[in-house]
Short mmCIF file of C-alpha atoms in Angstrom, two decimals:
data_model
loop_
_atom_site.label_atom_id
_atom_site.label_comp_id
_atom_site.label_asym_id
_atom_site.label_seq_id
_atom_site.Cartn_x
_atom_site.Cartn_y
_atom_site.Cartn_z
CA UNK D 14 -35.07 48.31 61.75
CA UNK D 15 -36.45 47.26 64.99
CA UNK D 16 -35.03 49.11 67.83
CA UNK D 17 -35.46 45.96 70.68
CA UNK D 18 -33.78 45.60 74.18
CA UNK D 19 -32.42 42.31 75.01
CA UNK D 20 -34.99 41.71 77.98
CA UNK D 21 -38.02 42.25 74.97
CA UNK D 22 -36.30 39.97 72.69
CA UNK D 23 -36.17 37.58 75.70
CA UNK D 24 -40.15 38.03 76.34
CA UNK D 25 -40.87 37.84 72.18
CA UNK D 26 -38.81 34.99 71.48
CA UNK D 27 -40.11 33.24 75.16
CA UNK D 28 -36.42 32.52 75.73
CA UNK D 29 -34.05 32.97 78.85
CA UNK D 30 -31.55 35.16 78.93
CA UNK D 31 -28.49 33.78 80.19
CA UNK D 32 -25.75 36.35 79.67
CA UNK D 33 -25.25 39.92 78.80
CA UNK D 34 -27.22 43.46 79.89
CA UNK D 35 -31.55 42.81 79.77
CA UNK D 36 -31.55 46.76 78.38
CA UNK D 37 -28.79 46.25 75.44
CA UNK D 38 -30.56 48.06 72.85
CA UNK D 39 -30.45 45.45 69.50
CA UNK D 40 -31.26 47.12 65.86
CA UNK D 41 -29.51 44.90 63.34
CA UNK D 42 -30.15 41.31 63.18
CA UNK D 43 -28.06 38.47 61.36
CA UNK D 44 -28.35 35.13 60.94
CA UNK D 45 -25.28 34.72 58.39
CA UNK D 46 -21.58 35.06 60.57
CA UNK D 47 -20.08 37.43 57.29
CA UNK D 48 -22.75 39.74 57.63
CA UNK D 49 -22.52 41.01 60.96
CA UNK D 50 -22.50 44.53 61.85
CA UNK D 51 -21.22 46.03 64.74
CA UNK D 52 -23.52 45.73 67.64
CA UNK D 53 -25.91 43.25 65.67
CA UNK D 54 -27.83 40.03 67.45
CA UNK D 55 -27.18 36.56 65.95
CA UNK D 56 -29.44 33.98 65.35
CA UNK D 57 -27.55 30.20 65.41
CA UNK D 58 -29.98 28.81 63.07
CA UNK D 59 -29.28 24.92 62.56
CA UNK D 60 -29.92 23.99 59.42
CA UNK D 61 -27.06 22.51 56.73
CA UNK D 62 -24.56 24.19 59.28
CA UNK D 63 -25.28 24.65 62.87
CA UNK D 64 -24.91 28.16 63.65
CA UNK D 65 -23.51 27.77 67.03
CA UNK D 66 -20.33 26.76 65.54
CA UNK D 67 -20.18 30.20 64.22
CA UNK D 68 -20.84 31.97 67.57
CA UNK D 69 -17.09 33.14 67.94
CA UNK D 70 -16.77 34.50 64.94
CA UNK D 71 -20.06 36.46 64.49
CA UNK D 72 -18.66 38.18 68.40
CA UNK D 73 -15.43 38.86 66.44
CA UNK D 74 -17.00 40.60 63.68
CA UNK D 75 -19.13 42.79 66.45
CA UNK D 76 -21.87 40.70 67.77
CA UNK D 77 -23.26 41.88 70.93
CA UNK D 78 -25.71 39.38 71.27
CA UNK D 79 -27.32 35.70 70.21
CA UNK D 80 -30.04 33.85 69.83
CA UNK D 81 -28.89 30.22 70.97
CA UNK D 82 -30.72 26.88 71.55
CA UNK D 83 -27.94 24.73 72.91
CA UNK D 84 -25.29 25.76 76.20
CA UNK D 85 -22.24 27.38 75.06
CA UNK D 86 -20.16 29.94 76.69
CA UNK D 87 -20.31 33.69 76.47
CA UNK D 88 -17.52 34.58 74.24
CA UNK D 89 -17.21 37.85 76.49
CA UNK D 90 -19.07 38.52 79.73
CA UNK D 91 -20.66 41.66 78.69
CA UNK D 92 -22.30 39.60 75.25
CA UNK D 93 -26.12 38.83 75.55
CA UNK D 94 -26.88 35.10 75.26
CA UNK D 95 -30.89 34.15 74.84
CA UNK D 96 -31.38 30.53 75.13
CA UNK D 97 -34.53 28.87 72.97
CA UNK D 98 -35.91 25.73 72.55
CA UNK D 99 -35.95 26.45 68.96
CA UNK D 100 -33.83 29.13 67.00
CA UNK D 101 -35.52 29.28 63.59
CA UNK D 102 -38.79 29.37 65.53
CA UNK D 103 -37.69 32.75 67.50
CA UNK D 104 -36.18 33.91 64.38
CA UNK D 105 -39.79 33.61 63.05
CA UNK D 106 -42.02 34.79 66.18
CA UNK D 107 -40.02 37.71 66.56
CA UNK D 108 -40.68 38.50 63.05
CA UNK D 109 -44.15 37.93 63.39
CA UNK D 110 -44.61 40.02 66.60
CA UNK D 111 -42.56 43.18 64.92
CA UNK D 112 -45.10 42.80 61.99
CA UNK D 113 -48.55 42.77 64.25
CA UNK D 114 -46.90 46.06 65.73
CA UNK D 115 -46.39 47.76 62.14
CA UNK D 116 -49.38 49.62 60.31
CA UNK D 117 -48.12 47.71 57.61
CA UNK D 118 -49.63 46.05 53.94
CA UNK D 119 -47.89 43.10 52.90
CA UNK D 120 -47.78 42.27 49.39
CA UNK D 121 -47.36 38.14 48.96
CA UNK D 122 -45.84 36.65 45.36
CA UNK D 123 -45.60 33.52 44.76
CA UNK D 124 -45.76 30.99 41.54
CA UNK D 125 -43.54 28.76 39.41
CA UNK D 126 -41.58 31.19 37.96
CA UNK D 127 -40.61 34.66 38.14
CA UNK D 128 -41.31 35.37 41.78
CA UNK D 129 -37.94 37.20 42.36
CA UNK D 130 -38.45 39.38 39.24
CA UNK D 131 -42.06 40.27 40.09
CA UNK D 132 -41.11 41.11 43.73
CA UNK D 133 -38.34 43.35 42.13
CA UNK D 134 -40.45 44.88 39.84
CA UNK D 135 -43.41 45.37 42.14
CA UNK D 136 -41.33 46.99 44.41
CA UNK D 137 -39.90 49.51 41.88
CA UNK D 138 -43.43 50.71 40.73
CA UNK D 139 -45.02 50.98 44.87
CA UNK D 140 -41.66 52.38 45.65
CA UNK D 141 -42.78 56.19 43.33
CA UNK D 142 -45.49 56.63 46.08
CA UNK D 143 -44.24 54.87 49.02
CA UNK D 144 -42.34 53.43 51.43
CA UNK D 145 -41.09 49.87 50.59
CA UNK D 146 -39.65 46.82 51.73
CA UNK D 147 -38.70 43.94 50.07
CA UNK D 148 -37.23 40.52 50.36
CA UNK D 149 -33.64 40.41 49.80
CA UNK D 150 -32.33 38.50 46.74
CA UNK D 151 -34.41 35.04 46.81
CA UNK D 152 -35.14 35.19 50.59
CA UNK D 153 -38.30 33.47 49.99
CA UNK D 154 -38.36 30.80 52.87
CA UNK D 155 -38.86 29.86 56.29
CA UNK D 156 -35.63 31.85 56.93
CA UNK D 157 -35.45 34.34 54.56
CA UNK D 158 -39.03 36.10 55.14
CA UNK D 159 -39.00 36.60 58.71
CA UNK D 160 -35.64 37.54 58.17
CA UNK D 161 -36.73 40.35 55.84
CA UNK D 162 -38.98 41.25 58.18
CA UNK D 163 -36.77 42.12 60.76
CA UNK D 164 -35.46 44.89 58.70
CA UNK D 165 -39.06 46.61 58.99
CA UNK D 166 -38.30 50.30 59.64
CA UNK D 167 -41.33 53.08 60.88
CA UNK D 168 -41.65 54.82 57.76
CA UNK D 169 -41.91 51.17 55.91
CA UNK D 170 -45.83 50.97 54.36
CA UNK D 171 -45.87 48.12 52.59
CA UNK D 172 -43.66 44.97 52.36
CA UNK D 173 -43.25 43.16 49.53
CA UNK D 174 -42.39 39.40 49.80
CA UNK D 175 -41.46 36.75 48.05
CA UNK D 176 -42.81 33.30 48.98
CA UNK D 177 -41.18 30.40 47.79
CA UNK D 178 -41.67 26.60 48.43
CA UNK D 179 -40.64 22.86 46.88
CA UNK D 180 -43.27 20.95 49.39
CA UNK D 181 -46.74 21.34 50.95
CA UNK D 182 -47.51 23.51 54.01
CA UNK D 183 -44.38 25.78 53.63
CA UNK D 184 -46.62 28.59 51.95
CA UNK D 185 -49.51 28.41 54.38
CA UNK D 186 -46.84 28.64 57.57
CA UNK D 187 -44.95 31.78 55.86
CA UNK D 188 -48.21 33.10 55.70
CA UNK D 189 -48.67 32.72 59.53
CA UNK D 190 -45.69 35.05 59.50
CA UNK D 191 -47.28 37.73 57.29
CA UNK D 192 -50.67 37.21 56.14
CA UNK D 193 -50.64 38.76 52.36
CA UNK D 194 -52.91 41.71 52.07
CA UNK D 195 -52.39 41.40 48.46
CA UNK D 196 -51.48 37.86 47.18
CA UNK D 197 -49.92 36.92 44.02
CA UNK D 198 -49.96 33.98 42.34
CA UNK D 199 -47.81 34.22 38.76
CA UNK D 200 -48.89 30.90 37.38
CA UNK D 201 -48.63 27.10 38.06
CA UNK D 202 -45.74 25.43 36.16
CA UNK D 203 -44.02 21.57 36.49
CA UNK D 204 -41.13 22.60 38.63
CA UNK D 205 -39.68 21.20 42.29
CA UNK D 206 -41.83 17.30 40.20
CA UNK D 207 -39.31 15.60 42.43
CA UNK D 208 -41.64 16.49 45.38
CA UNK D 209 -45.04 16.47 44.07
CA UNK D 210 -47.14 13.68 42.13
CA UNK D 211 -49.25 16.23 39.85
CA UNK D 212 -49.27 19.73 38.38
CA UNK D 213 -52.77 19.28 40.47
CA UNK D 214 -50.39 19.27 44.02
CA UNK D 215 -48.09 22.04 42.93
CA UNK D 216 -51.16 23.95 42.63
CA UNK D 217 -52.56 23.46 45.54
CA UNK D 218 -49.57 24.57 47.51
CA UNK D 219 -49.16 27.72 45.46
CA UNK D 220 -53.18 28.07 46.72
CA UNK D 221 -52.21 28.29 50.52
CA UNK D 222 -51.05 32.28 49.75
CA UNK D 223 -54.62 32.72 49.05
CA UNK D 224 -55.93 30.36 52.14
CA UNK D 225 -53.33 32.51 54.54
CA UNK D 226 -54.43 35.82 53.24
CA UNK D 227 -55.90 38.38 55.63
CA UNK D 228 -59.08 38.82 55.67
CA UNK D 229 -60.80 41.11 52.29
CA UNK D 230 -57.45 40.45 50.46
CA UNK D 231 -56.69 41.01 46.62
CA UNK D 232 -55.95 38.17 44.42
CA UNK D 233 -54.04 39.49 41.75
CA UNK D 234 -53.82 36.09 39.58
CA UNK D 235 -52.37 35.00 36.20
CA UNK D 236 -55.62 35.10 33.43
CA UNK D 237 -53.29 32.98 31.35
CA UNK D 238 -53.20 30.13 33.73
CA UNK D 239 -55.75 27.55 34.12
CA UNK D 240 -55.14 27.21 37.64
CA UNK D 241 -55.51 30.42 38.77
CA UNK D 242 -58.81 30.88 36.80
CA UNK D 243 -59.86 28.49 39.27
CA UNK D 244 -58.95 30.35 42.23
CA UNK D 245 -60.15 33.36 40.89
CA UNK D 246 -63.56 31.74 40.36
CA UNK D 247 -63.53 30.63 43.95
CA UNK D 248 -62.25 33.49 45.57
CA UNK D 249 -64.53 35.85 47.71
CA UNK D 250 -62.68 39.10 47.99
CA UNK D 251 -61.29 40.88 44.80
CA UNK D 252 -59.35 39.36 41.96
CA UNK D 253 -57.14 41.24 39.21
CA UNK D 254 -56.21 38.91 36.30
CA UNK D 255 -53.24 39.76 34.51
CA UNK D 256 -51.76 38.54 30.92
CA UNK D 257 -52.79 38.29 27.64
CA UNK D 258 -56.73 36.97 27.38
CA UNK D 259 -59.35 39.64 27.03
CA UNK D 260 -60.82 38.46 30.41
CA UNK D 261 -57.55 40.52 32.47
CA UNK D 262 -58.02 43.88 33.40
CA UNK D 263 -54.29 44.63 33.16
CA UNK D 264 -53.57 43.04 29.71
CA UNK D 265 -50.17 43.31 27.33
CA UNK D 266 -51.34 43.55 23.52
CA UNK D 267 -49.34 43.83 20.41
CA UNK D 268 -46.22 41.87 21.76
CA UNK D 269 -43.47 42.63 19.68
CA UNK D 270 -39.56 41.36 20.52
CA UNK D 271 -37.54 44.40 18.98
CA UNK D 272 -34.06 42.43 18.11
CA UNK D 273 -31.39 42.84 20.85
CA UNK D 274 -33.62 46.24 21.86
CA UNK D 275 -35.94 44.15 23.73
CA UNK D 276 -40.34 43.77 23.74
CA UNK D 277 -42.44 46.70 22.53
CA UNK D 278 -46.19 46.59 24.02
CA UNK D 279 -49.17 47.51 25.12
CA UNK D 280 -50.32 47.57 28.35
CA UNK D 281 -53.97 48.17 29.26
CA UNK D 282 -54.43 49.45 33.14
CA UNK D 283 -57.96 48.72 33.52
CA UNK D 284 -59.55 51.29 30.77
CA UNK D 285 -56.50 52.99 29.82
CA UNK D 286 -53.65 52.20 27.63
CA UNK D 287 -50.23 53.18 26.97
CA UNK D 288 -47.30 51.98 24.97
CA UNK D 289 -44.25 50.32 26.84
CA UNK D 290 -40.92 48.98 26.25
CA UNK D 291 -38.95 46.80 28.02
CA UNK D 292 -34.83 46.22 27.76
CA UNK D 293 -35.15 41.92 28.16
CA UNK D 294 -35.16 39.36 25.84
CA UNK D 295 -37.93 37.09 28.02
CA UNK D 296 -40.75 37.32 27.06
CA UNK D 297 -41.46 36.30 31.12
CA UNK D 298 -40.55 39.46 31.83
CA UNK D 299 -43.21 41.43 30.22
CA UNK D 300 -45.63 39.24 32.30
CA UNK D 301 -43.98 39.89 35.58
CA UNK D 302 -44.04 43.28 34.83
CA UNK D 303 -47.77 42.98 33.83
CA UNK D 304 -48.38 41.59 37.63
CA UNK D 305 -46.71 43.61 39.38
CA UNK D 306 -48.60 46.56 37.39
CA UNK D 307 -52.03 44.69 38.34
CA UNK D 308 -50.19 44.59 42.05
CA UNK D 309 -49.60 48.52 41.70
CA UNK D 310 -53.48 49.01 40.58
CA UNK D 311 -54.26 48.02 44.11
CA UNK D 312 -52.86 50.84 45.69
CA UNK D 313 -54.07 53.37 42.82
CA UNK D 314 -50.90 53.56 41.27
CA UNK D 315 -51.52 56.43 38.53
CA UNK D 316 -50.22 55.01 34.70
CA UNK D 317 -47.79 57.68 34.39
CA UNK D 318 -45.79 56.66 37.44
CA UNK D 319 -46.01 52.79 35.98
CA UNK D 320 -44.20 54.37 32.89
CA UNK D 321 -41.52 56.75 33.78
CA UNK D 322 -40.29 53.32 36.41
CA UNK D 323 -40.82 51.17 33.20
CA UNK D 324 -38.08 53.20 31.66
CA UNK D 325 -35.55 52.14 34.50
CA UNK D 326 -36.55 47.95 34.47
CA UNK D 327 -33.64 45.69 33.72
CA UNK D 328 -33.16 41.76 33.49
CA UNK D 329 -32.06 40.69 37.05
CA UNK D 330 -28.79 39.53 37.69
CA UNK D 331 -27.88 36.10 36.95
CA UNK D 332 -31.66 35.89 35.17
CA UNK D 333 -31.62 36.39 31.27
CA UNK D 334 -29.31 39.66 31.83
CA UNK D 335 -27.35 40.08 28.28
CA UNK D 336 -23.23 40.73 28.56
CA UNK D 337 -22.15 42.29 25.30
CA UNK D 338 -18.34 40.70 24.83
CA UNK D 339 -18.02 43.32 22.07
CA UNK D 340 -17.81 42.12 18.21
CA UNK D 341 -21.41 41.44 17.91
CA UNK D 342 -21.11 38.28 20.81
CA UNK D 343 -23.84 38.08 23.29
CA UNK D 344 -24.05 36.11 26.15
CA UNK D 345 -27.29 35.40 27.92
CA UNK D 346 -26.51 35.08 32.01
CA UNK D 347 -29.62 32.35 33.10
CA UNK D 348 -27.57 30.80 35.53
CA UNK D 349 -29.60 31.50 38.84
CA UNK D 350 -31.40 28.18 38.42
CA UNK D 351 -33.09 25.97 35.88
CA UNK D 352 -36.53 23.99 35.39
CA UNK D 353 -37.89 22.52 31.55
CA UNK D 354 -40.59 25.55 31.42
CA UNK D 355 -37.98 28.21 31.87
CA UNK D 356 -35.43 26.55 29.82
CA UNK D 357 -38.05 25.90 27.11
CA UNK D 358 -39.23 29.27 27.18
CA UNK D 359 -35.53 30.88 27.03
CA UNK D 360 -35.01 28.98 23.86
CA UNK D 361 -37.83 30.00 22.29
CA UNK D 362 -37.54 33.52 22.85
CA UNK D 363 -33.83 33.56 21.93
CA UNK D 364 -34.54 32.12 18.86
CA UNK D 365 -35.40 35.00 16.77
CA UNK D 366 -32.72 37.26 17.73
CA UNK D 367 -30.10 38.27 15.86
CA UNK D 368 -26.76 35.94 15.45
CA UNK D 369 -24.17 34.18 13.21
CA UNK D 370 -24.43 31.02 15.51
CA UNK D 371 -26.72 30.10 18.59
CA UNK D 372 -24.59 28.03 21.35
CA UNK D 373 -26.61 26.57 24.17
CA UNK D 374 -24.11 25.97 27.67
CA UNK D 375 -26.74 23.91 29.52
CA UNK D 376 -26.28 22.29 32.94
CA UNK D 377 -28.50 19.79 34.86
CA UNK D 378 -32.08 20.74 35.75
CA UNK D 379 -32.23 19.33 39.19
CA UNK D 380 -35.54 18.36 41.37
CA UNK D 381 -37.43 16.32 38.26
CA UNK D 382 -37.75 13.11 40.07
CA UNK D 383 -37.86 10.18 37.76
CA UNK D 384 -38.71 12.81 34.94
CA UNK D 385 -35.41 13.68 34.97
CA UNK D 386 -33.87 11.86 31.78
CA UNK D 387 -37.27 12.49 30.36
CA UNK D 388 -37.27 15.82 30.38
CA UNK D 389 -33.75 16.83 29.31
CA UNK D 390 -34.18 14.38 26.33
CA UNK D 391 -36.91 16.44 25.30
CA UNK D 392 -35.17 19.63 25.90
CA UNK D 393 -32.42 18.36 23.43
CA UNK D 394 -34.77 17.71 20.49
CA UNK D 395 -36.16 21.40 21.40
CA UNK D 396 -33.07 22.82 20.58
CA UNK D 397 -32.35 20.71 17.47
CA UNK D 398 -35.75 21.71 16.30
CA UNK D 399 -35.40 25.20 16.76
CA UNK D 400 -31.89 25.21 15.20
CA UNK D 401 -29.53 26.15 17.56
CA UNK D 402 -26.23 25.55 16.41
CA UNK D 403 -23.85 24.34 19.18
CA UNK D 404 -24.84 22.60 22.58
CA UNK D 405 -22.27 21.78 25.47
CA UNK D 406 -23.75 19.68 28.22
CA UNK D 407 -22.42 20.01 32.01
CA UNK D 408 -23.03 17.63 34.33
CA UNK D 409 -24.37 13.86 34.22
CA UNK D 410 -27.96 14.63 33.55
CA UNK D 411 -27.48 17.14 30.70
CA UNK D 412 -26.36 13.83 28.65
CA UNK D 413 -29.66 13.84 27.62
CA UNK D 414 -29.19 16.97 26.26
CA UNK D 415 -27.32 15.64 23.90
CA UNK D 416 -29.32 12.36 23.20
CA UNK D 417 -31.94 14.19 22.58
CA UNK D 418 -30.24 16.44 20.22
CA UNK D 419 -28.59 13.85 18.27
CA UNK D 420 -32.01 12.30 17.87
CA UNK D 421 -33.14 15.27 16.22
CA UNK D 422 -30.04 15.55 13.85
CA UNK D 423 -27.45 16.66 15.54
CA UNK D 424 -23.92 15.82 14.48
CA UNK D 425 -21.70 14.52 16.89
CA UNK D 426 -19.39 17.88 16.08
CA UNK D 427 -22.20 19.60 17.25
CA UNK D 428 -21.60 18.52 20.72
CA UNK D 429 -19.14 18.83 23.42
CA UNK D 430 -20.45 17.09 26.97
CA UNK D 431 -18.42 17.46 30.47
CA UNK D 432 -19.20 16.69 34.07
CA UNK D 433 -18.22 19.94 35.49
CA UNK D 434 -18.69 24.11 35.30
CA UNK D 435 -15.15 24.11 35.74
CA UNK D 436 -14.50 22.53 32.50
CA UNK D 437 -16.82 23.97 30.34
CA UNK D 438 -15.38 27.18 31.45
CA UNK D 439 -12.23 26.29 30.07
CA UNK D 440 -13.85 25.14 27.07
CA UNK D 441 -15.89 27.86 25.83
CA UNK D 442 -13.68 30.95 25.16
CA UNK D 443 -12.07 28.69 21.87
CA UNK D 444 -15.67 27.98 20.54
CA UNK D 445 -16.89 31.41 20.28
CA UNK D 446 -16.83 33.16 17.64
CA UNK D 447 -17.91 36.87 16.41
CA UNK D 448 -21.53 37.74 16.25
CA UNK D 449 -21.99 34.12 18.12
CA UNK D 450 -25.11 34.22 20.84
CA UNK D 451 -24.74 32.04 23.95
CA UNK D 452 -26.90 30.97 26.36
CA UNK D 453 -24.98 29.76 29.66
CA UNK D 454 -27.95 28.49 31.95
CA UNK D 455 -28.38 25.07 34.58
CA UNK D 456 -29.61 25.22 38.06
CA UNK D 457 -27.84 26.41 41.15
CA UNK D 458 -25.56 23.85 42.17
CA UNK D 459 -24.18 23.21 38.99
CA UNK D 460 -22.20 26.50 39.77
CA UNK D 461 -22.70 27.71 35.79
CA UNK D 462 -21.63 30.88 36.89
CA UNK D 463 -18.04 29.60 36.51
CA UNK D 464 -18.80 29.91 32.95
CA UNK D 465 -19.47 33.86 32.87
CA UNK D 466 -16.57 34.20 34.75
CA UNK D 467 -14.25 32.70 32.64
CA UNK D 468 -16.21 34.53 29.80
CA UNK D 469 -15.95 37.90 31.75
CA UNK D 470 -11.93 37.29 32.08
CA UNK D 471 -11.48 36.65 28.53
CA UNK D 472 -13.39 38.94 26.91
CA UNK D 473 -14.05 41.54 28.97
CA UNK D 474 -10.50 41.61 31.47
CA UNK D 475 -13.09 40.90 33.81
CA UNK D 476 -15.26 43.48 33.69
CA UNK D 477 -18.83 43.23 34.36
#
């Protein structure tokens, strides 16, 4: 990490420093109370909660210094108090100054879907030849990226980011941050509709990673996607297509789902070829993997490091990660979030896999707008369609989950619908049944995870 003194901070951040020693030496930086360190600075962001409310306890927990925008008083005399007009904005010029000091390539992903697992995977391959950093979990924001950043160490040689939005101009301003010397786009998909009037606008904001890019950057672009053949068309610098048309230089051929074993395939690297498999049942998966193998290209990554890490790729927590509850039940954890092209494409690619009975624990999709009822109507007759066996709806929008199923033929037996996780978690363990598959998936703040829990207890004693 940065090794900064309290008077540089100061000068970075153009603060004031109103308490505490100018040459107090500050390595570890925190913007969340429960994960300070001992000796760590503290941003009080103000955001849902106003971080200044958290000052005492982040000096309790070892503090030795903050970033504050509003008077308060030194919880000791010794701590170092910078005061800012703005804290997020320090947070993020500090970041931005450490990175201009860094011989440093950033790697930028961003798209629909499957950022996380393409910055995870991305990072695994770069990470055989060199020194990485990467965003933490899904810190993909106007937090969570300088944040990262502040965890840049010497030996670091490329970062690899993740760069989320839900509404225009929040791409283009990480990018101010850390201009991608390699910018990902994994495809253009209807998701965050509440906030944008066209697949046209989400688009476009997925474009400002290539607008911000430093100058001579690599586009490394979906060759499935009709959007990003239109970048790629009017892009200057160099473009990588990844996917499944003939057009992409790093291309997956002969897709094969393998039962519970996972995909078997293909992957051409430019003019070679080798034969890959991959523990997930997504077939999502096997495209992140083939971008962040087109992102690995960049930097000459040879084909026989890209396949001894292929060996060691999993399903990311919480994202289409399969708990075996022993006697032939599987449970598929999707409950990070949820959006109709993810949930569509998780029932497809579940379909064909080995069960007695398919049960689909579905929570709201949130952020649709006045698609909302639309789309989890549609969802419903999906799953009818495709013949899924059980469905139990959580929350007041998955109703149409089960309107939609019941116009497709389902019988009312079929069905169980509740308003909370909490409930369906209580519900579930009696349903299942040996050999059973079940899908437990909704978006965040449905809390779905409740579900696995409660699944995990009963099961499994809790095990994970």
């Amino acid at each position: 990490m940065a090794s900064l003194t309290l008077m540089e901070i100061a000068q970075l951040t153009r603060g004031k420093i109103l308490s505490g020693n100018h040459g107090r030496i500050f390595s570890g930086f925190e913007f969340d109370s429960r994960e300070i360190k001992n000796g760590d600075l503290f941003f009080a962001l103000v955001a849902q909660r106003d971080g200044h409310d958290f000052l005492l306890d982040a000096y309790r927990r070892g503090a030795k210094g903050a970033i504050i925008s509003r008077d308060v008083t030194p919880p000791h005399s010794d701590f170092g108090l910078v005061k800012v007009s703005n804290t997020l904005q320090a947070l993020q010029d500090l970041a931005r100054e450490i990175r201009k000091e860094k011989e440093l390539k950033i790697v930028g992903i961003t798209g629909s879907l499957g950022k996380t697992t393409t910055k995870e995977y991305t990072a695994a391959l770069l990470s055989s030849q060199f020194s990485v950093l990467k965003s933490k979990k899904s810190f993909n924001n106007q937090i969570g990226l300088p944040y990262t950043l502040l965890h840049l160490e010497e030996n670091h040689q490329i970062a690899v980011l993740e760069m989320g939005m839900n509404h225009r101009g929040e791409i283009r301003e990480l990018t101010t941050i850390a201009p991608p010397d390699v910018a990902v786009i994994t495809g253009i998909n209807p998701v965050h509709t509440q906030f944008f009037a066209s697949l046209e606008e989400i688009a476009a904001a997925k474009r400002e990673i290539l607008e911000g890019a430093s100058p001579g950057a690599t586009a490394v672009l979906a060759g499935d996607d009709r959007f990003c053949l239109r970048f790629a068309q009017n892009w200057s610098g160099p473009v990588i297509l990844f996917g499944q048309s003939p057009e992409c230089s790093v291309r997956i051929s002969n897709l094969k789902l393998e039962g519970w074993g996972g995909y078997s395939f293909d992957l051409i690297y430019h003019r070679e070829k080798i034969h890959l498999r991959l523990p997930v049942v997504y077939q999502s998966y096997v495209y992140n993997f083939a971008a962040s193998a087109a992102t690995a290209s960049v930097f000459s990554l040879s084909l026989e490091k890209i396949q001894k890490t292929a060996s060691t790729l999993k399903p990311l927590p919480n994202r289409g990660e399969v708990i075996d509850l022993g006697d032939g039940i599987h449970v598929i954890n999707d409950v990070y979030n949820s959006s109709p092209p993810a949930l569509e494409a998780a029932l497809d690619n579940l379909s064909p896999l080995p069960a007695r009975r398919k049960i689909a624990v579905l929570g709201d999709m949130l952020e649709l707008g006045v698609e909302a009822e639309k789309k989890h109507f549609q969802i419903g007759q999906k799953l009818a369609h495709l013949g899924w066996d059980l469905l139990l709806t959580v929350g007041p929008l998955s109703y149409n989950f089960a309107r939609g199923a019941f116009a497709s033929g389902f019988h009312p037996h079929q069905v169980i619908s509740v308003d909370k996780a909490k409930e369906a978690a209580e519900k579930i363990p009696s349903l299942i049944q040996p050999h059973d598959l079940i899908l437990v998936k909704g978006s965040r703040r449905i809390k779905m995870e409740k579900i696995i829990e409660r699944l995990k207890q009963d099961f499994q004693g809790g095990k994970n």
